[in-house]
Amino acid sequence: KVLTTLRTHWKKTTFGVCLLSWGGNWLYGKHCDNLLRRAACQEAQVFGNQLIPSSMPLKKATVFLNPAACKGKARNLFEANAAPILHLSGMDVTVVKTDYEGQAKKLLELMENTDLIIIAGGDGTVQEVITGLLRRADEAAFSKIPIGFIPLGKTSTLSHTLYPESTNQVEHITNATLAILKGETIPLDVLQIKGEEEQPVFAVTGLRWGSYRDAGVKASKYWYLGPLKTKAAHFFSTFKEWPQKHQAALMYLGPTERPPEEPEEKPSRPPLYVRLYRRLRLYWSSPSKEIPKEVAPEDWEELKLSTVELSIATRNRQLDLTRTEDFMDICIEADTVSKGQFVSRGSQKMHDPHTCPEGSQCIQASRCILQLPEGTEGSFGIDNEEYEAMPVEVKLLPRKLRFICDPRMREQMLRAAVK
């Protein structure tokens, strides 16, 4: 009778089987996520159970959380996956939740001393925090504070450099939080982008200006097309004036030699009698006239450009810990691209925005000045955040900030450098 009933109502049977399969798979995924959280908490508890001398204060960690990241899901993701690990680690954790765009920059100006800064959000949150940090009057001291990153945003470009790839969101977040407890750091370059009158903005990924960026921003408007929304945005963009050329003037300086890295441990202070002897010798020695050193003029290169898109990017995506020169990559894409190539390349740039296709002009520079014609409209994309297009000076700050990374990624970088 059961088989006869199932055969008679085969549509309902098929729907019920699909529903039960989906529900079983969903419950199994939730169970696996709970196991990952439990294992991560047990590993974090090992750090929390370590004995701390009574004379040593607790390590302070300040978390800047953007609840609006990941379409408003960032707060729940943080509280479910990252917050328990941080509290079990034994650190004194302070969570600062931002309420509006740009608030993190203002909060950084008022932040007191802390041992660790943790950014919980996406690319926009990272850009706001480092901008507020490097705008401080005492940025020289605060820039030495290690920075941890918990990827909670829709776009988290920096996570590709700091942590191994993972398709499971819970695993990715817990691995990033555990890496913060381990404390392995790597130095990352920062771009200082300054307009004529505006305060400088800082970025760890780069700056984009052009047609691919403008079309990619509009892709969300075609959500009803599903996976075809990216191609649709670039396709409809070709209906505008074609070819889409962006005119500008570029002045730049070449790469600079990397100075030796300063040791993290400061040398011990010499004994009292040595210090007294040095001071007396300086006091009694005759003052010598210092010969002023001749400052070599800067060798600026000038270039007139016409491009479909210009990008200025750091080397943080292809990090090399042993390179001897510091520079940023400037990619000037040819403006003789066909409409078909524009659509296909646009889809590629959604996955890797700073990729430099064949036929582009690539320049390595430590500093550049971008001059735009009067009346230029459009916007820059700075770490996936939109800013008004204007003449800017972009300066590379090599190894400016130290970000915490997974120890496996650091070992992988060192092995690649040795090979």
PDB file of C-alpha atoms in Angstrom, residues 54-276:
ATOM      1  CA  SER A  54      51.552  38.749  38.902  1.00  0.00           C
ATOM      2  CA  SER A  55      53.760  41.634  37.784  1.00  0.00           C
ATOM      3  CA  MET A  56      52.689  41.286  34.134  1.00  0.00           C
ATOM      4  CA  PRO A  57      49.429  43.017  33.128  1.00  0.00           C
ATOM      5  CA  LEU A  58      46.826  41.333  30.957  1.00  0.00           C
ATOM      6  CA  LYS A  59      47.258  41.742  27.223  1.00  0.00           C
ATOM      7  CA  LYS A  60      44.748  44.291  25.920  1.00  0.00           C
ATOM      8  CA  ALA A  61      43.029  43.761  22.571  1.00  0.00           C
ATOM      9  CA  THR A  62      40.759  46.340  20.910  1.00  0.00           C
ATOM     10  CA  VAL A  63      38.321  44.947  18.325  1.00  0.00           C
ATOM     11  CA  PHE A  64      36.775  47.261  15.706  1.00  0.00           C
ATOM     12  CA  LEU A  65      33.621  45.491  14.540  1.00  0.00           C
ATOM     13  CA  ASN A  66      31.540  46.658  11.586  1.00  0.00           C
ATOM     14  CA  PRO A  67      28.067  45.117  12.147  1.00  0.00           C
ATOM     15  CA  ALA A  68      26.908  46.230   8.674  1.00  0.00           C
ATOM     16  CA  ALA A  69      29.503  44.085   6.874  1.00  0.00           C
ATOM     17  CA  CYS A  70      28.391  40.990   4.954  1.00  0.00           C
ATOM     18  CA  LYS A  71      24.897  42.462   4.456  1.00  0.00           C
ATOM     19  CA  GLY A  72      24.361  42.907   8.194  1.00  0.00           C
ATOM     20  CA  LYS A  73      25.483  39.400   9.193  1.00  0.00           C
ATOM     21  CA  ALA A  74      28.909  40.398  10.560  1.00  0.00           C
ATOM     22  CA  ARG A  75      27.764  40.847  14.161  1.00  0.00           C
ATOM     23  CA  ASN A  76      26.230  37.357  14.381  1.00  0.00           C
ATOM     24  CA  LEU A  77      29.244  35.804  12.641  1.00  0.00           C
ATOM     25  CA  PHE A  78      31.613  37.490  15.085  1.00  0.00           C
ATOM     26  CA  GLU A  79      29.650  36.595  18.226  1.00  0.00           C
ATOM     27  CA  ALA A  80      29.162  32.968  17.142  1.00  0.00           C
ATOM     28  CA  ASN A  81      32.646  32.186  15.805  1.00  0.00           C
ATOM     29  CA  ALA A  82      35.294  34.688  16.935  1.00  0.00           C
ATOM     30  CA  ALA A  83      34.175  36.206  20.250  1.00  0.00           C
ATOM     31  CA  PRO A  84      34.272  32.934  22.285  1.00  0.00           C
ATOM     32  CA  ILE A  85      37.821  32.221  21.075  1.00  0.00           C
ATOM     33  CA  LEU A  86      39.061  35.698  22.027  1.00  0.00           C
ATOM     34  CA  HIS A  87      37.511  35.578  25.494  1.00  0.00           C
ATOM     35  CA  LEU A  88      38.869  32.072  26.198  1.00  0.00           C
ATOM     36  CA  SER A  89      42.387  33.197  25.263  1.00  0.00           C
ATOM     37  CA  GLY A  90      42.790  35.182  28.479  1.00  0.00           C
ATOM     38  CA  MET A  91      43.092  38.609  26.830  1.00  0.00           C
ATOM     39  CA  ASP A  92      41.324  41.747  28.003  1.00  0.00           C
ATOM     40  CA  VAL A  93      39.053  42.228  24.971  1.00  0.00           C
ATOM     41  CA  THR A  94      37.241  45.491  24.220  1.00  0.00           C
ATOM     42  CA  VAL A  95      34.770  45.407  21.301  1.00  0.00           C
ATOM     43  CA  VAL A  96      34.045  48.723  19.576  1.00  0.00           C
ATOM     44  CA  LYS A  97      31.046  48.565  17.208  1.00  0.00           C
ATOM     45  CA  THR A  98      30.807  51.194  14.487  1.00  0.00           C
ATOM     46  CA  ASP A  99      27.413  52.744  13.750  1.00  0.00           C
ATOM     47  CA  TYR A 100      28.093  54.607  10.498  1.00  0.00           C
ATOM     48  CA  GLU A 101      30.625  54.881   7.718  1.00  0.00           C
ATOM     49  CA  GLY A 102      33.782  56.742   8.726  1.00  0.00           C
ATOM     50  CA  GLN A 103      33.249  56.352  12.475  1.00  0.00           C
ATOM     51  CA  ALA A 104      36.271  54.065  12.855  1.00  0.00           C
ATOM     52  CA  LYS A 105      38.568  56.887  11.683  1.00  0.00           C
ATOM     53  CA  LYS A 106      37.291  59.165  14.445  1.00  0.00           C
ATOM     54  CA  LEU A 107      37.442  56.449  17.106  1.00  0.00           C
ATOM     55  CA  LEU A 108      41.078  55.729  16.259  1.00  0.00           C
ATOM     56  CA  GLU A 109      41.965  59.333  17.113  1.00  0.00           C
ATOM     57  CA  LEU A 110      40.646  58.775  20.663  1.00  0.00           C
ATOM     58  CA  MET A 111      41.996  55.261  21.189  1.00  0.00           C
ATOM     59  CA  GLU A 112      44.265  54.788  24.175  1.00  0.00           C
ATOM     60  CA  ASN A 113      47.219  52.448  24.383  1.00  0.00           C
ATOM     61  CA  THR A 114      46.498  48.871  23.442  1.00  0.00           C
ATOM     62  CA  ASP A 115      48.622  45.796  22.805  1.00  0.00           C
ATOM     63  CA  LEU A 116      46.665  44.498  19.823  1.00  0.00           C
ATOM     64  CA  ILE A 117      44.253  45.927  17.235  1.00  0.00           C
ATOM     65  CA  ILE A 118      41.762  43.516  15.663  1.00  0.00           C
ATOM     66  CA  ILE A 119      39.711  44.474  12.595  1.00  0.00           C
ATOM     67  CA  ALA A 120      36.480  42.491  12.198  1.00  0.00           C
ATOM     68  CA  GLY A 121      34.869  43.321   8.865  1.00  0.00           C
ATOM     69  CA  GLY A 122      35.786  43.643   5.197  1.00  0.00           C
ATOM     70  CA  ASP A 123      37.993  45.790   2.986  1.00  0.00           C
ATOM     71  CA  GLY A 124      36.153  48.977   3.916  1.00  0.00           C
ATOM     72  CA  THR A 125      36.675  48.408   7.641  1.00  0.00           C
ATOM     73  CA  VAL A 126      40.392  47.720   7.105  1.00  0.00           C
ATOM     74  CA  GLN A 127      40.765  50.901   5.067  1.00  0.00           C
ATOM     75  CA  GLU A 128      38.997  53.002   7.709  1.00  0.00           C
ATOM     76  CA  VAL A 129      41.017  51.615  10.631  1.00  0.00           C
ATOM     77  CA  ILE A 130      44.451  52.003   9.039  1.00  0.00           C
ATOM     78  CA  THR A 131      43.537  55.497   7.814  1.00  0.00           C
ATOM     79  CA  GLY A 132      42.516  56.562  11.305  1.00  0.00           C
ATOM     80  CA  LEU A 133      45.610  54.910  12.765  1.00  0.00           C
ATOM     81  CA  LEU A 134      48.098  56.583  10.412  1.00  0.00           C
ATOM     82  CA  ARG A 135      46.445  60.008  10.723  1.00  0.00           C
ATOM     83  CA  ARG A 136      47.296  60.165  14.421  1.00  0.00           C
ATOM     84  CA  ALA A 137      49.986  62.570  15.577  1.00  0.00           C
ATOM     85  CA  ASP A 138      51.754  59.666  17.324  1.00  0.00           C
ATOM     86  CA  GLU A 139      51.377  57.268  14.388  1.00  0.00           C
ATOM     87  CA  ALA A 140      55.073  56.334  14.578  1.00  0.00           C
ATOM     88  CA  ALA A 141      54.433  54.538  17.871  1.00  0.00           C
ATOM     89  CA  PHE A 142      50.932  53.229  17.100  1.00  0.00           C
ATOM     90  CA  SER A 143      51.950  51.820  13.711  1.00  0.00           C
ATOM     91  CA  LYS A 144      54.136  49.291  15.536  1.00  0.00           C
ATOM     92  CA  ILE A 145      51.096  47.697  17.229  1.00  0.00           C
ATOM     93  CA  PRO A 146      50.290  44.289  15.653  1.00  0.00           C
ATOM     94  CA  ILE A 147      47.034  44.240  13.684  1.00  0.00           C
ATOM     95  CA  GLY A 148      44.808  41.182  13.398  1.00  0.00           C
ATOM     96  CA  PHE A 149      42.135  40.743  10.749  1.00  0.00           C
ATOM     97  CA  ILE A 150      38.966  38.650  11.041  1.00  0.00           C
ATOM     98  CA  PRO A 151      37.378  38.421   7.547  1.00  0.00           C
ATOM     99  CA  LEU A 152      33.653  39.084   7.929  1.00  0.00           C
ATOM    100  CA  GLY A 153      32.947  41.289   4.909  1.00  0.00           C
ATOM    101  CA  LYS A 154      31.645  40.520   1.463  1.00  0.00           C
ATOM    102  CA  THR A 155      35.085  41.420   0.050  1.00  0.00           C
ATOM    103  CA  SER A 156      38.090  40.521   2.221  1.00  0.00           C
ATOM    104  CA  THR A 157      41.040  40.852  -0.151  1.00  0.00           C
ATOM    105  CA  LEU A 158      43.643  40.840   2.605  1.00  0.00           C
ATOM    106  CA  SER A 159      42.588  37.400   3.848  1.00  0.00           C
ATOM    107  CA  HIS A 160      44.126  35.795   0.726  1.00  0.00           C
ATOM    108  CA  THR A 161      47.548  36.969   1.907  1.00  0.00           C
ATOM    109  CA  LEU A 162      47.169  36.270   5.621  1.00  0.00           C
ATOM    110  CA  TYR A 163      45.250  32.976   5.781  1.00  0.00           C
ATOM    111  CA  PRO A 164      44.888  29.757   3.759  1.00  0.00           C
ATOM    112  CA  GLU A 165      41.927  29.460   1.427  1.00  0.00           C
ATOM    113  CA  SER A 166      38.809  27.778   2.824  1.00  0.00           C
ATOM    114  CA  THR A 167      35.351  27.236   1.360  1.00  0.00           C
ATOM    115  CA  ASN A 168      33.788  26.925   4.825  1.00  0.00           C
ATOM    116  CA  GLN A 169      33.062  30.351   6.306  1.00  0.00           C
ATOM    117  CA  VAL A 170      33.099  29.131   9.916  1.00  0.00           C
ATOM    118  CA  GLU A 171      36.454  27.423   9.431  1.00  0.00           C
ATOM    119  CA  HIS A 172      37.891  30.528   7.767  1.00  0.00           C
ATOM    120  CA  ILE A 173      36.822  32.801  10.646  1.00  0.00           C
ATOM    121  CA  THR A 174      37.981  30.447  13.425  1.00  0.00           C
ATOM    122  CA  ASN A 175      41.354  29.879  11.722  1.00  0.00           C
ATOM    123  CA  ALA A 176      41.873  33.631  11.426  1.00  0.00           C
ATOM    124  CA  THR A 177      40.992  34.168  15.099  1.00  0.00           C
ATOM    125  CA  LEU A 178      43.329  31.369  16.245  1.00  0.00           C
ATOM    126  CA  ALA A 179      46.134  32.870  14.134  1.00  0.00           C
ATOM    127  CA  ILE A 180      45.702  36.118  16.073  1.00  0.00           C
ATOM    128  CA  LEU A 181      46.365  34.237  19.314  1.00  0.00           C
ATOM    129  CA  LYS A 182      49.557  32.708  17.897  1.00  0.00           C
ATOM    130  CA  GLY A 183      50.922  36.152  17.057  1.00  0.00           C
ATOM    131  CA  GLU A 184      52.991  35.511  13.903  1.00  0.00           C
ATOM    132  CA  THR A 185      53.316  38.801  11.976  1.00  0.00           C
ATOM    133  CA  ILE A 186      54.425  39.900   8.522  1.00  0.00           C
ATOM    134  CA  PRO A 187      55.145  43.476   7.338  1.00  0.00           C
ATOM    135  CA  LEU A 188      52.769  44.898   4.734  1.00  0.00           C
ATOM    136  CA  ASP A 189      53.156  47.934   2.483  1.00  0.00           C
ATOM    137  CA  VAL A 190      50.713  50.830   2.649  1.00  0.00           C
ATOM    138  CA  LEU A 191      49.787  53.419   0.015  1.00  0.00           C
ATOM    139  CA  GLN A 192      49.361  57.029   1.117  1.00  0.00           C
ATOM    140  CA  ILE A 193      46.895  58.731  -1.253  1.00  0.00           C
ATOM    141  CA  LYS A 194      46.621  62.495  -0.849  1.00  0.00           C
ATOM    142  CA  GLY A 195      44.554  65.015  -2.765  1.00  0.00           C
ATOM    143  CA  GLU A 196      45.261  68.715  -3.099  1.00  0.00           C
ATOM    144  CA  GLU A 197      43.287  69.771  -0.031  1.00  0.00           C
ATOM    145  CA  GLU A 198      41.965  66.557   1.501  1.00  0.00           C
ATOM    146  CA  GLN A 199      43.542  64.600   4.353  1.00  0.00           C
ATOM    147  CA  PRO A 200      45.485  61.545   3.188  1.00  0.00           C
ATOM    148  CA  VAL A 201      43.753  58.199   2.768  1.00  0.00           C
ATOM    149  CA  PHE A 202      45.678  54.953   3.287  1.00  0.00           C
ATOM    150  CA  ALA A 203      45.215  51.633   1.505  1.00  0.00           C
ATOM    151  CA  VAL A 204      46.766  48.163   1.745  1.00  0.00           C
ATOM    152  CA  THR A 205      45.514  46.875  -1.624  1.00  0.00           C
ATOM    153  CA  GLY A 206      45.467  49.733  -4.105  1.00  0.00           C
ATOM    154  CA  LEU A 207      43.635  52.304  -6.219  1.00  0.00           C
ATOM    155  CA  ARG A 208      41.543  51.708  -9.364  1.00  0.00           C
ATOM    156  CA  TRP A 209      40.212  54.234 -11.855  1.00  0.00           C
ATOM    157  CA  GLY A 210      38.479  53.286 -15.060  1.00  0.00           C
ATOM    158  CA  SER A 211      35.651  51.580 -16.897  1.00  0.00           C
ATOM    159  CA  TYR A 212      36.006  48.087 -15.382  1.00  0.00           C
ATOM    160  CA  ARG A 213      35.612  49.480 -11.873  1.00  0.00           C
ATOM    161  CA  ASP A 214      32.624  51.625 -12.845  1.00  0.00           C
ATOM    162  CA  ALA A 215      30.869  48.658 -14.468  1.00  0.00           C
ATOM    163  CA  GLY A 216      31.653  46.310 -11.569  1.00  0.00           C
ATOM    164  CA  VAL A 217      30.023  48.681  -9.081  1.00  0.00           C
ATOM    165  CA  LYS A 218      26.742  48.472 -11.032  1.00  0.00           C
ATOM    166  CA  ALA A 219      26.705  44.660 -11.151  1.00  0.00           C
ATOM    167  CA  SER A 220      24.507  44.420  -8.050  1.00  0.00           C
ATOM    168  CA  LYS A 221      21.704  46.238  -9.931  1.00  0.00           C
ATOM    169  CA  TYR A 222      21.291  43.171 -12.157  1.00  0.00           C
ATOM    170  CA  TRP A 223      20.818  40.748  -9.246  1.00  0.00           C
ATOM    171  CA  TYR A 224      17.816  39.176 -10.985  1.00  0.00           C
ATOM    172  CA  LEU A 225      20.135  37.722 -13.646  1.00  0.00           C
ATOM    173  CA  GLY A 226      21.940  35.551 -11.108  1.00  0.00           C
ATOM    174  CA  PRO A 227      25.436  34.474 -12.215  1.00  0.00           C
ATOM    175  CA  LEU A 228      25.104  36.530 -15.404  1.00  0.00           C
ATOM    176  CA  LYS A 229      24.831  39.859 -13.567  1.00  0.00           C
ATOM    177  CA  THR A 230      28.571  40.636 -13.924  1.00  0.00           C
ATOM    178  CA  LYS A 231      28.605  40.073 -17.679  1.00  0.00           C
ATOM    179  CA  ALA A 232      25.355  42.026 -18.010  1.00  0.00           C
ATOM    180  CA  ALA A 233      26.819  45.043 -16.186  1.00  0.00           C
ATOM    181  CA  HIS A 234      29.865  45.139 -18.464  1.00  0.00           C
ATOM    182  CA  PHE A 235      27.756  44.451 -21.572  1.00  0.00           C
ATOM    183  CA  PHE A 236      25.375  47.353 -20.941  1.00  0.00           C
ATOM    184  CA  SER A 237      28.388  49.535 -20.127  1.00  0.00           C
ATOM    185  CA  THR A 238      29.561  49.145 -23.747  1.00  0.00           C
ATOM    186  CA  PHE A 239      26.456  51.024 -24.935  1.00  0.00           C
ATOM    187  CA  LYS A 240      28.052  54.252 -23.702  1.00  0.00           C
ATOM    188  CA  GLU A 241      30.553  56.265 -25.710  1.00  0.00           C
ATOM    189  CA  TRP A 242      33.044  53.799 -27.193  1.00  0.00           C
ATOM    190  CA  PRO A 243      35.949  53.346 -26.885  1.00  0.00           C
ATOM    191  CA  GLN A 244      35.924  54.418 -23.236  1.00  0.00           C
ATOM    192  CA  LYS A 245      39.153  56.358 -22.807  1.00  0.00           C
ATOM    193  CA  HIS A 246      40.462  57.977 -19.639  1.00  0.00           C
ATOM    194  CA  GLN A 247      43.016  60.728 -20.221  1.00  0.00           C
ATOM    195  CA  ALA A 248      45.579  61.711 -17.569  1.00  0.00           C
ATOM    196  CA  ALA A 249      49.191  62.689 -16.953  1.00  0.00           C
ATOM    197  CA  LEU A 250      51.418  60.548 -14.740  1.00  0.00           C
ATOM    198  CA  MET A 251      54.708  61.447 -13.064  1.00  0.00           C
ATOM    199  CA  TYR A 252      56.551  58.767 -11.138  1.00  0.00           C
ATOM    200  CA  LEU A 253      59.793  57.818  -9.400  1.00  0.00           C
ATOM    201  CA  GLY A 254      61.407  54.407  -9.750  1.00  0.00           C
ATOM    202  CA  PRO A 255      61.815  51.737  -7.049  1.00  0.00           C
ATOM    203  CA  THR A 256      63.842  52.460  -3.926  1.00  0.00           C
ATOM    204  CA  GLU A 257      66.401  50.231  -2.280  1.00  0.00           C
ATOM    205  CA  ARG A 258      65.055  48.429   0.756  1.00  0.00           C
ATOM    206  CA  PRO A 259      66.923  49.342   3.960  1.00  0.00           C
ATOM    207  CA  PRO A 260      67.902  46.556   6.388  1.00  0.00           C
ATOM    208  CA  GLU A 261      65.146  45.598   8.773  1.00  0.00           C
ATOM    209  CA  GLU A 262      65.534  46.909  12.292  1.00  0.00           C
ATOM    210  CA  PRO A 263      65.903  44.252  14.997  1.00  0.00           C
ATOM    211  CA  GLU A 264      62.797  43.798  17.110  1.00  0.00           C
ATOM    212  CA  GLU A 265      64.815  43.462  20.341  1.00  0.00           C
ATOM    213  CA  LYS A 266      66.515  46.680  21.440  1.00  0.00           C
ATOM    214  CA  PRO A 267      70.163  46.416  22.545  1.00  0.00           C
ATOM    215  CA  SER A 268      70.784  46.484  26.277  1.00  0.00           C
ATOM    216  CA  ARG A 269      71.659  49.807  27.856  1.00  0.00           C
ATOM    217  CA  PRO A 270      75.424  50.255  28.471  1.00  0.00           C
ATOM    218  CA  PRO A 271      76.734  50.604  32.056  1.00  0.00           C
ATOM    219  CA  LEU A 272      76.814  53.996  33.815  1.00  0.00           C
ATOM    220  CA  TYR A 273      80.559  54.554  33.532  1.00  0.00           C
ATOM    221  CA  VAL A 274      80.436  53.952  29.756  1.00  0.00           C
ATOM    222  CA  ARG A 275      77.683  56.519  29.354  1.00  0.00           C
ATOM    223  CA  LEU A 276      79.584  59.065  31.487  1.00  0.00           C
TER     224      LEU A 276
END
